[in-house]
Tab-separated table of C-alpha atoms and ligand atoms in Angstrom:
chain	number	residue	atom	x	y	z
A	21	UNK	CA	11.340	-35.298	-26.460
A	22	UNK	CA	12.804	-31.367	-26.898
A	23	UNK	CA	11.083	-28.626	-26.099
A	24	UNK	CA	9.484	-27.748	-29.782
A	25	UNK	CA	8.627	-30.875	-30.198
A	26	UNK	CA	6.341	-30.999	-26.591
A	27	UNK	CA	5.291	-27.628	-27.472
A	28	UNK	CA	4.136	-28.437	-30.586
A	29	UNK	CA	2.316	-31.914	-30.186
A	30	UNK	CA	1.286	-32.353	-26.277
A	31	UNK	CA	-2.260	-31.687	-26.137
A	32	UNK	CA	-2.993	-31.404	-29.628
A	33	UNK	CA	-4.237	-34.312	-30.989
A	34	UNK	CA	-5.991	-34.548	-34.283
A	35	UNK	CA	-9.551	-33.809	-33.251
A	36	UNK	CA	-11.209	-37.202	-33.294
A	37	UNK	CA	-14.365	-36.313	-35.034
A	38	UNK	CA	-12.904	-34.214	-38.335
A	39	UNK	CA	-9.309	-35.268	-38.004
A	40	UNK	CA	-8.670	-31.463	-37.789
A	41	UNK	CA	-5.049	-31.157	-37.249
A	42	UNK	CA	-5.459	-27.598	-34.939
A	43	UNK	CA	-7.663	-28.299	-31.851
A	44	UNK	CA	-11.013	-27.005	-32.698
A	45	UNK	CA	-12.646	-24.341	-30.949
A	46	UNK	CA	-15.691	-26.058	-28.991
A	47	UNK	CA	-17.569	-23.018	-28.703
A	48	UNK	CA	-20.059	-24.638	-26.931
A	49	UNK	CA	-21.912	-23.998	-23.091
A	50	UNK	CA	-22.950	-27.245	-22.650
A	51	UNK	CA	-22.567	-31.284	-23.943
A	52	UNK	CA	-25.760	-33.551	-24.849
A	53	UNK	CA	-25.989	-36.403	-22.560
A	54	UNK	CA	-26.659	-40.021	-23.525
A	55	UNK	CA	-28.833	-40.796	-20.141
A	56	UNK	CA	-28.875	-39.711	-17.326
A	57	UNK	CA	-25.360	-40.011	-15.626
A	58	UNK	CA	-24.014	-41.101	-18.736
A	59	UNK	CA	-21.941	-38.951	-20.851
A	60	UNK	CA	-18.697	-38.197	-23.302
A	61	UNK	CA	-17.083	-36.579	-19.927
A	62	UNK	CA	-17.911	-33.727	-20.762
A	63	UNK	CA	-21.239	-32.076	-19.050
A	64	UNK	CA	-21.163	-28.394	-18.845
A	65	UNK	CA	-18.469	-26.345	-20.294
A	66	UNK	CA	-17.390	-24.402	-17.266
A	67	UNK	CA	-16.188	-27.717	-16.046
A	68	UNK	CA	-14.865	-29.312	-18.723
A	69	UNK	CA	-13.905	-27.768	-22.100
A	70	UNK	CA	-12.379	-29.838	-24.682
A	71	UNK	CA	-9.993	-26.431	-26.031
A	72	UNK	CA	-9.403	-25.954	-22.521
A	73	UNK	CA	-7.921	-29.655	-21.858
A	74	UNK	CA	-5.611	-29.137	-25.070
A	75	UNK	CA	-4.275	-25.986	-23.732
A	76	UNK	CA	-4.191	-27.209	-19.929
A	77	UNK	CA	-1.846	-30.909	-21.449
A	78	UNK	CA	0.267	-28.513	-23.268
A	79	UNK	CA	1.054	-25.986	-20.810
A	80	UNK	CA	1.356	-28.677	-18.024
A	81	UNK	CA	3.887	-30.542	-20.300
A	82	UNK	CA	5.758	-27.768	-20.868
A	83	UNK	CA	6.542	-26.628	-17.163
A	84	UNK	CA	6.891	-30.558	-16.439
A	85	UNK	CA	3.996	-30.682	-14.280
A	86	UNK	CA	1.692	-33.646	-14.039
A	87	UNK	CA	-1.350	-31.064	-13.787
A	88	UNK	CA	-3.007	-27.889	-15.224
A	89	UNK	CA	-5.443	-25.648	-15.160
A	90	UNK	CA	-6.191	-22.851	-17.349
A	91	UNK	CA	-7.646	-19.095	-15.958
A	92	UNK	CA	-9.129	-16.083	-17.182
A	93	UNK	CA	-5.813	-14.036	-16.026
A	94	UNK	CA	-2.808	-14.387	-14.685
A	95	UNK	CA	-4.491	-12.329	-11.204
A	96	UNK	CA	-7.198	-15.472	-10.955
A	97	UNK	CA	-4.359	-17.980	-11.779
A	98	UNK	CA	-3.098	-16.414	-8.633
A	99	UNK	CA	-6.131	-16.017	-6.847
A	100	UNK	CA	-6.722	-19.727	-7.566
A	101	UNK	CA	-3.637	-20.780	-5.955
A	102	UNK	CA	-3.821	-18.134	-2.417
A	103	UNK	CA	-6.965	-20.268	-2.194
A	104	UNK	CA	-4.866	-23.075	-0.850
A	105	UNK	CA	-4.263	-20.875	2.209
A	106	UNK	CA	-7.360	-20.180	4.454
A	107	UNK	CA	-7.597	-17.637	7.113
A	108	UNK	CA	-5.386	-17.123	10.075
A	109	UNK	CA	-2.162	-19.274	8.042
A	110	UNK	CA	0.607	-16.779	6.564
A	111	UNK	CA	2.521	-16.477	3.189
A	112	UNK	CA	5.936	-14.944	2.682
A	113	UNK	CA	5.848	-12.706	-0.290
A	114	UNK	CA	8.557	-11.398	-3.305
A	115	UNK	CA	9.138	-7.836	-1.995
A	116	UNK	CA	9.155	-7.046	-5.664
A	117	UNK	CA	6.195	-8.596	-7.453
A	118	UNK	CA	4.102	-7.227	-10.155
A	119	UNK	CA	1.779	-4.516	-9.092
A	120	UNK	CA	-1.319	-6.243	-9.410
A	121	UNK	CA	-0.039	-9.195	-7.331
A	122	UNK	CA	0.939	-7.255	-4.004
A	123	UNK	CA	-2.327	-5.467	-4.293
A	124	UNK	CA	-4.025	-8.979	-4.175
A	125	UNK	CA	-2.479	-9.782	-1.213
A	126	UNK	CA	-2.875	-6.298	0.460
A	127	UNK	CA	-6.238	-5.248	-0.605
A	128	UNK	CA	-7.993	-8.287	-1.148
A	129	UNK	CA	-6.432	-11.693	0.790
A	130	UNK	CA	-5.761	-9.815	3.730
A	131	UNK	CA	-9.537	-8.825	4.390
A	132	UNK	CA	-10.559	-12.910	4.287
A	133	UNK	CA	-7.652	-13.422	7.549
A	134	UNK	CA	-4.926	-14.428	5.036
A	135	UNK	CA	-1.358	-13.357	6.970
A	136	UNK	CA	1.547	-12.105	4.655
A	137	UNK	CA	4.777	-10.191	4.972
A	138	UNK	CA	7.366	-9.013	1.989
A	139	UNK	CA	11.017	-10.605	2.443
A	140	UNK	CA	13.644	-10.099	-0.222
A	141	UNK	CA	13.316	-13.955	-1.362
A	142	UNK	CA	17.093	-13.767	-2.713
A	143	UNK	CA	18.871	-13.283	0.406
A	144	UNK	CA	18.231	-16.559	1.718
A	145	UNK	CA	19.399	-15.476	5.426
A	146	UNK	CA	16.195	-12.619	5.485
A	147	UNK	CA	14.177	-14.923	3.967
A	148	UNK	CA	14.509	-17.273	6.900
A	149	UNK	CA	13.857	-14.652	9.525
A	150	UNK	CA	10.706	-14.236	7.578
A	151	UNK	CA	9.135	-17.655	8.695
A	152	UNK	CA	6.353	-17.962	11.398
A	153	UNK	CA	4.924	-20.961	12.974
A	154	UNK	CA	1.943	-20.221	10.644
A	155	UNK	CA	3.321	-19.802	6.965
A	156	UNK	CA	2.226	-22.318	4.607
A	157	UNK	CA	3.269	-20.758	1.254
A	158	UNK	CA	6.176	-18.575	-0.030
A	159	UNK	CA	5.537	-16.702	-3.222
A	160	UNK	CA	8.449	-15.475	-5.662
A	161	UNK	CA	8.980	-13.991	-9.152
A	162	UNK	CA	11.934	-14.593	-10.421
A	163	UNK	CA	13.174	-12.428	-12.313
A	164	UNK	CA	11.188	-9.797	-10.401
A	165	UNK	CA	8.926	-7.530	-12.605
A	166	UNK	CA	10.575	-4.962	-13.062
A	167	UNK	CA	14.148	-4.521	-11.125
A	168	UNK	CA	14.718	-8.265	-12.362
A	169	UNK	CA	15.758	-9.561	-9.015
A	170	UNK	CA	16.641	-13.259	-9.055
A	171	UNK	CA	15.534	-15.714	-6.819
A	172	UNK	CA	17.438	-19.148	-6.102
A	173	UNK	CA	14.562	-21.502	-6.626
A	174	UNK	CA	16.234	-24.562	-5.460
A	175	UNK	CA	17.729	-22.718	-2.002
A	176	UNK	CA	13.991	-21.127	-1.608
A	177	UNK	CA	12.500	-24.442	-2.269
A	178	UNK	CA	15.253	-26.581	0.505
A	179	UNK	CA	14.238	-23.912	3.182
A	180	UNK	CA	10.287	-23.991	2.742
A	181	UNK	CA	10.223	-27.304	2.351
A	182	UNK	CA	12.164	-27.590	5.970
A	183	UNK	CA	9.208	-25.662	7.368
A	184	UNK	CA	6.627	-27.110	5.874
A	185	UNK	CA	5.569	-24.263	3.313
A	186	UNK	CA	4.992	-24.481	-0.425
A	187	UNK	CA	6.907	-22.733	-3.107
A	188	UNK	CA	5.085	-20.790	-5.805
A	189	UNK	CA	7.382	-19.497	-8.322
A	190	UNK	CA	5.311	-17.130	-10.808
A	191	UNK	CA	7.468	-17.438	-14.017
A	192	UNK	CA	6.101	-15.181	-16.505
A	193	UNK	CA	9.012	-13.465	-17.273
A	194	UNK	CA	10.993	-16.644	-18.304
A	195	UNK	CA	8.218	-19.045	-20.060
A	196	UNK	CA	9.225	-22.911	-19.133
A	197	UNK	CA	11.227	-22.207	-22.571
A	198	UNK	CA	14.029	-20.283	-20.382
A	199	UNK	CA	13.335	-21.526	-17.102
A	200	UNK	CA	11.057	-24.611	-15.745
A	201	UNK	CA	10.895	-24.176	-11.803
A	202	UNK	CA	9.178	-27.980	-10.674
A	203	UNK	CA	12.787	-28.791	-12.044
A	204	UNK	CA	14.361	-26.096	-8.722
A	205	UNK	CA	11.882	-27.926	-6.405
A	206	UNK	CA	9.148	-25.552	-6.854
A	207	UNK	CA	5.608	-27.071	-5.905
A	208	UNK	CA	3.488	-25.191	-8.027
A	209	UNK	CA	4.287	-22.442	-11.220
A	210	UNK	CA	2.046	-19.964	-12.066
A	211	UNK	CA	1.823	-17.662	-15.866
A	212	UNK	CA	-0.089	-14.781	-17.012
A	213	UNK	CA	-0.627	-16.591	-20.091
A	214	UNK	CA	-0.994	-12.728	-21.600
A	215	UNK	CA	2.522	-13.149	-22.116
A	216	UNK	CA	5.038	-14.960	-23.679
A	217	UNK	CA	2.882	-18.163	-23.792
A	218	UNK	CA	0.318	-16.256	-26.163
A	219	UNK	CA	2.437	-13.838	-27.823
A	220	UNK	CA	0.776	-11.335	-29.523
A	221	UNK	CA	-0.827	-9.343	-27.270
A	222	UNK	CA	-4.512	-10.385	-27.897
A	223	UNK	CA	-5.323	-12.621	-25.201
A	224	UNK	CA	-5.789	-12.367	-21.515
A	225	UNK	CA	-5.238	-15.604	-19.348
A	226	UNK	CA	-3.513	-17.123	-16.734
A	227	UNK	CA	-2.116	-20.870	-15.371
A	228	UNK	CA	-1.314	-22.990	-12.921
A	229	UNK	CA	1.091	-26.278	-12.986
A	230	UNK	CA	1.535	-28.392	-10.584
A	231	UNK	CA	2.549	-31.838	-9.526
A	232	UNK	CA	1.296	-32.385	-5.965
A	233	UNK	CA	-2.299	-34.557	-6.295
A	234	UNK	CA	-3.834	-33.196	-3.723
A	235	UNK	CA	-3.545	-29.219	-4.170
A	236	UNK	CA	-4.210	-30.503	-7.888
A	237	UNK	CA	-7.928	-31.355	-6.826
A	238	UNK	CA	-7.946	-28.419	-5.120
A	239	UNK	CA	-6.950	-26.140	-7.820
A	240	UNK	CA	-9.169	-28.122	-10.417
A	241	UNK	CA	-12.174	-27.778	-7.514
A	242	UNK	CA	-11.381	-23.981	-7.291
A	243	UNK	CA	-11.564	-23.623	-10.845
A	244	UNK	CA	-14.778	-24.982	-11.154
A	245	UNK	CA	-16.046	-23.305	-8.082
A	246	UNK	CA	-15.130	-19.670	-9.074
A	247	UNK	CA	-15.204	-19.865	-12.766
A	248	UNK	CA	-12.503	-17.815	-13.160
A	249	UNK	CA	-11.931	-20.490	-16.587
A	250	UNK	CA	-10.054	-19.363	-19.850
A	251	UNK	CA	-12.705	-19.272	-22.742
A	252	UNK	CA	-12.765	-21.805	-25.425
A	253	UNK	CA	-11.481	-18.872	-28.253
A	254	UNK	CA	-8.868	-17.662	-25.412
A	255	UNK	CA	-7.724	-21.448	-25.200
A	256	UNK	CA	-7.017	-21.718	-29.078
A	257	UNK	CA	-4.894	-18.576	-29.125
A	258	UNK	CA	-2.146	-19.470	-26.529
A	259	UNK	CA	-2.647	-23.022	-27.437
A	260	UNK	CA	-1.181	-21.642	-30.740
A	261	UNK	CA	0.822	-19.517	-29.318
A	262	UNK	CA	2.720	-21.839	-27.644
A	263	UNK	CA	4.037	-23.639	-31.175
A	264	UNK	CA	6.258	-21.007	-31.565
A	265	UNK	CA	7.526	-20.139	-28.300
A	266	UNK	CA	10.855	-21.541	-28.748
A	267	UNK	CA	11.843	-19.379	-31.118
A	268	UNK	CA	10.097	-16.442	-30.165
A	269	UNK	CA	12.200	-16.693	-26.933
A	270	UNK	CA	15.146	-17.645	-28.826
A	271	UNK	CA	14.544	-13.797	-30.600
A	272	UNK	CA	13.316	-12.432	-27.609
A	273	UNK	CA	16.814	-13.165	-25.660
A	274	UNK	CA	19.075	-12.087	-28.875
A	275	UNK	CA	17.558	-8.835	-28.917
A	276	UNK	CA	17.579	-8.008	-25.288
A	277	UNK	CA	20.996	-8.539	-24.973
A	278	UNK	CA	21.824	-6.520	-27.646
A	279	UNK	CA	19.120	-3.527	-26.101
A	280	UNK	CA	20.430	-4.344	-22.362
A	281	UNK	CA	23.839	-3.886	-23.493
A	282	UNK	CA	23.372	-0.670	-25.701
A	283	UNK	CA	21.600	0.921	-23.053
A	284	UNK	CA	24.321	-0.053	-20.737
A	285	UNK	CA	26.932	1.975	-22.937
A	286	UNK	CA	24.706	5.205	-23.339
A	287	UNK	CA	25.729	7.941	-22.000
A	288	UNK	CA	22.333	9.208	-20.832
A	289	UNK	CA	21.359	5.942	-18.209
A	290	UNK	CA	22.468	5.704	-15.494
A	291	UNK	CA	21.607	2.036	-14.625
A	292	UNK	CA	20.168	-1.023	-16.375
A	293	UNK	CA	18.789	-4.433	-14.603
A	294	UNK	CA	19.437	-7.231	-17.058
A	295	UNK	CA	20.454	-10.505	-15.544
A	296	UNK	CA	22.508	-11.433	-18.762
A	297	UNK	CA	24.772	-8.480	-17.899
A	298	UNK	CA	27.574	-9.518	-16.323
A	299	UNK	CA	27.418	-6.476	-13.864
A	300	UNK	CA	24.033	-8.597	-13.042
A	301	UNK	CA	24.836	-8.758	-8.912
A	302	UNK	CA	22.978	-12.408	-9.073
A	303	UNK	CA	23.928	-12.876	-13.308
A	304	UNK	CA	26.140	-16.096	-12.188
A	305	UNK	CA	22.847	-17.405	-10.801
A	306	UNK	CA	21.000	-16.332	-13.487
A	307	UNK	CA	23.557	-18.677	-15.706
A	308	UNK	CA	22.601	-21.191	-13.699
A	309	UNK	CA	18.939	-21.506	-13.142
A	310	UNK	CA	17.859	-19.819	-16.369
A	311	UNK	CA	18.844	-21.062	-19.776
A	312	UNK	CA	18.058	-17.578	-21.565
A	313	UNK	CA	17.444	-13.975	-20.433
A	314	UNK	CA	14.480	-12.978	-22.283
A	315	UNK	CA	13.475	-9.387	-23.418
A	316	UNK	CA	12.657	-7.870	-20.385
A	317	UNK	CA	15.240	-4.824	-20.026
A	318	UNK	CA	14.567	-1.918	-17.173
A	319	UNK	CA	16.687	0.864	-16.912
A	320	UNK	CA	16.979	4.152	-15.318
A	321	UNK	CA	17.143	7.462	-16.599
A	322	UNK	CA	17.126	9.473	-13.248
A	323	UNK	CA	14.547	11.690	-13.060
A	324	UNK	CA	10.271	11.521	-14.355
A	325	UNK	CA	11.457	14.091	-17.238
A	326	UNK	CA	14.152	11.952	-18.416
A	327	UNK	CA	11.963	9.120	-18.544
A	328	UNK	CA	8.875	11.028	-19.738
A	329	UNK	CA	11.060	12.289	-22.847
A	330	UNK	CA	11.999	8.465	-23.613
A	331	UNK	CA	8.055	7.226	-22.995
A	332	UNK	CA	6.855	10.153	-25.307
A	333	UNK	CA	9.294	10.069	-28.216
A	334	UNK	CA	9.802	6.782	-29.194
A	335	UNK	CA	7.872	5.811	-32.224
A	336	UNK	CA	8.416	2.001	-32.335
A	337	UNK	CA	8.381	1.112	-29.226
A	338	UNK	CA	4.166	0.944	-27.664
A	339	UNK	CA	3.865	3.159	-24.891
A	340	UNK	CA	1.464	0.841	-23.032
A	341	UNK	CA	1.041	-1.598	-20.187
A	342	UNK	CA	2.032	-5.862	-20.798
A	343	UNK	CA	4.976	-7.781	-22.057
A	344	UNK	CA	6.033	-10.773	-24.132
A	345	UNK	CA	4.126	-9.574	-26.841
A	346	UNK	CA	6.291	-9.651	-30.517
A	347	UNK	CA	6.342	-6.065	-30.669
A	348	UNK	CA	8.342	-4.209	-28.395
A	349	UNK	CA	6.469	-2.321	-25.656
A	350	UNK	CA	7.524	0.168	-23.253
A	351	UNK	CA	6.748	1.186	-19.575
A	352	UNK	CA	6.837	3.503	-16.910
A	353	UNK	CA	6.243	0.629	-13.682
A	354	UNK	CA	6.110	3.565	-11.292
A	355	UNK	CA	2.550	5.045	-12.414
A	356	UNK	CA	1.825	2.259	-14.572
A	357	UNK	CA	2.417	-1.552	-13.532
A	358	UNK	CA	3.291	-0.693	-10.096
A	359	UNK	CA	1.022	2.313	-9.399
A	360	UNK	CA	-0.580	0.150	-6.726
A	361	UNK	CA	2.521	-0.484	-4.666
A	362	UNK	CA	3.440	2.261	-1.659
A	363	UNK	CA	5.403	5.231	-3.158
A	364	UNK	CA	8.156	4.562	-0.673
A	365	UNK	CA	7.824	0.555	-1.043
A	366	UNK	CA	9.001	1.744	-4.721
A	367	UNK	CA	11.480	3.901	-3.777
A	368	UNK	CA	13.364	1.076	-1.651
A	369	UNK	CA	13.053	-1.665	-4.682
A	370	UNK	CA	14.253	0.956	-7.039
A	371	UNK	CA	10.965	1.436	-9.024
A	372	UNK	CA	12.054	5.201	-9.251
A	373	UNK	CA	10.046	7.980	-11.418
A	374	UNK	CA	13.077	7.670	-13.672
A	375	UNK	CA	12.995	3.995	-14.107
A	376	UNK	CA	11.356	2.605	-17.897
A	377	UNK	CA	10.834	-1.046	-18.615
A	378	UNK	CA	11.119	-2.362	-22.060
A	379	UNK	CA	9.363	-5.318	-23.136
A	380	UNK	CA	11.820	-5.936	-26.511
A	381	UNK	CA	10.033	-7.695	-29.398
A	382	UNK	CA	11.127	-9.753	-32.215
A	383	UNK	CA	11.451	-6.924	-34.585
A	384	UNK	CA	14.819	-6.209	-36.229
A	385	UNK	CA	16.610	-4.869	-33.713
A	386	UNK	CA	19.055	-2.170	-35.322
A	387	UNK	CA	15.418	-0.661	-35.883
A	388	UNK	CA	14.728	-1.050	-31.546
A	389	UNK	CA	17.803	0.497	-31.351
A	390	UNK	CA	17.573	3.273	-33.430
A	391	UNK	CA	14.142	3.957	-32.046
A	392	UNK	CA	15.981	4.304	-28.067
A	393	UNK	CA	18.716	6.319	-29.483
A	394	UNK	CA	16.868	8.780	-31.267
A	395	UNK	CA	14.060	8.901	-28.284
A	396	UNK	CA	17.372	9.565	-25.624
A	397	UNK	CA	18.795	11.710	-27.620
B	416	LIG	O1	-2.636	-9.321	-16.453
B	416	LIG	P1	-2.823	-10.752	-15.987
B	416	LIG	O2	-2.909	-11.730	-17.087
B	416	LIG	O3	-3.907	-10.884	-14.976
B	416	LIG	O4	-1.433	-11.153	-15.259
B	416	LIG	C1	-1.003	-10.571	-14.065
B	416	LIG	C2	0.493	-10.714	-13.946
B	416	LIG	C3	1.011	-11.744	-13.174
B	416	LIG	N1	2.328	-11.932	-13.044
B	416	LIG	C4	3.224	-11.136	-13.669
B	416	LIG	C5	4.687	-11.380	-13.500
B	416	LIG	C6	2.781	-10.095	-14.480
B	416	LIG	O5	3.685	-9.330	-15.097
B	416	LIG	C7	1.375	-9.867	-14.620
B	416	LIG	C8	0.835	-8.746	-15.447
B	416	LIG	N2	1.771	-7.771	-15.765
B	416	LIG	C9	1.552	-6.664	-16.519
B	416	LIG	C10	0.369	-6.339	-17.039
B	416	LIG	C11	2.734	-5.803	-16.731
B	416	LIG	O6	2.722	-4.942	-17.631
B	416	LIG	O7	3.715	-5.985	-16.009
């Protein structure tokens, strides 16, 4: 079956009680029982939440995974999945992640014994020297938020797998629409569902697919151990999101290649990170593992004036944190996203005072464009 067609109809069955064609909130804590010890499998809705499973099929389906599991944010998706890794074992980590995610690792993980060192994860040859007896896990974004770095999935994948190390790909930049990483050899994909899986910017959420039975249980064990679970109202929104992702990304990707490349002609910036440019250094890889660019466009306008004047002058564009939303959003990753990360970590990856991310949206784009031109002018 295509894509739409998956995203559409896995997970969401006609309810069986109404024949309600949209999954039903279950807004519900708990689940009478029969007896005791006998039930509908469903006892207590931390556990098990009948929303939850829709959203958890569909998602699952839609990366290719055999499993899911559905979070209250993309940070406890992660946090779900470091869990894997126990004191005194290592994990390579993305040198360019999202903000939040280094500060996991740095400020959190790192107090409970867990090991980890930054390696640029697309130059394969650093990567290796990056290995230690003890690493168990290697986690990438690809592209990176926001100097959209990309990451050869399959290479990573060969070259943990030799060691004995899992892959985790975080791929909430692409969506499985643009980009399904189990397919590269990845073990286990991770979303803030905040995203491009919702849509419209008014849910928070996060996911985990995976095919590996084992760290399945685990992850399914964690879940219900934390209770870091997506809410039953949560559920229903990217559960509807999802029915349109397709062509949301299909918008998404015309109008960032139109933005990447105007900004590329102006005047005024000095550099743009787009891996659908062909100036792109990894844009032949980009043709290869990705089947779409998306809408995330950085670019830099060389100094914190320059980029303040864009931030505070543009009148479509949000000025506010988030992505993948259908209105275009824009960024300044150095106090915003990535405030958490060293200054001169930043300076190294290129998240400059000067550099602005866009998140485009689905709107008309002559209107995005006019908006930029008459904020850089
Ligand atoms: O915000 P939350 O749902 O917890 O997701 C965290 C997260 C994880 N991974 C990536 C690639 C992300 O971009 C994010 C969140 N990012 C933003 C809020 C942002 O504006 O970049």
């Amino acid at each position: 079956m295509g894509f739409s067609t998956i995203a559409i109809h896995a997970g969401n069955d006609p309810d069986p009680t109404t024949g309600a064609v949209s999954v039903p909130i279950y807004q519900t804590s708990t689940y009478a029982q029969d007896g005791l010890g006998r039930h509908k499998g469903y006892e207590y809705a931390r556990t098990q939440n009948p929303t939850r499973a829709a959203l958890e099929t569909n998602i699952a389906a839609l990366e290719g995974a055999r499993f899911g599991f559905a979070f209250a944010s993309g940070m406890s998706a992660i946090d779900a999945v470091l869990k894997l890794v126990t004191a005194g074992e290592h994990v390579i980590l993305g040198d360019n992640t999202y903000g939040g995610t280094f500060r996991l690792f740095s400020r959190v993980l790192a107090d409970y014994g867990v090991q980890f060192d930054l390696s640029d994860t697309s130059d394969t040859a650093s990567l290796e020297q990056a290995f230690r007896p003890n690493t168990k896990m290697v986690f990438v974004e690809t592209p990176t938020n926001p100097v959209m770095t990309v990451t050869d999935l399959a290479a990573v994948s060969d070259i943990a797998h030799a060691r004995g190390a899992r892959v985790v790909c975080d791929n909430t930049f692409m969506s499985p629409y643009f980009q399904r990483p189990i397919e590269h050899g990845v073990d286990i994909v991770v979303h803030s569902t905040t995203k491009y899986l919702n849509g419209h910017s008014d849910s928070v959420g996060g996911f985990v697919a995976l095919n590996d039975e084992a760290d399945a249980e685990r992850i399914g064990f964690i879940q219900n151990s934390v209770g870091a679970i997506l809410s039953p109202f949560d559920s229903f929104l990217v559960l509807r999101g999802t029915k349109t992702l397709a062509v949301r990304m299909e918008a998404h990707d015309r109008n960032g290649r139109v933005v990447a490349n105007f900004l590329a002609e102006h005047p005024r910036i000095e550099k743009v990170y787009y891996p659908g440019l062909a100036s792109h250094p990894q844009h032949e890889l980009a043709k290869r593992q990705q089947t779409g660019f998306g809408g995330m466009v950085s670019f830099e306008t060389g100094s914190l004036d320059n980029a303040k004047k864009v931030l505070e002058n543009v009148k479509l564009c949000i000025l506010g944190e988030s992505l993948g939303g259908v209105e275009s959003l824009i960024s300044h990753p150095a106090s915003m996203t990535h405030a958490s990360v060293p200054a001169e970590k930043r300076a190294a990856l290129g998240i400059t005072d000067g550099l602005v991310r866009i998140s485009v949206g689905i709107e008309d784009v002559e209107d995005i464009i006019a908006d930029l031109d008459q904020a850089l002018s």
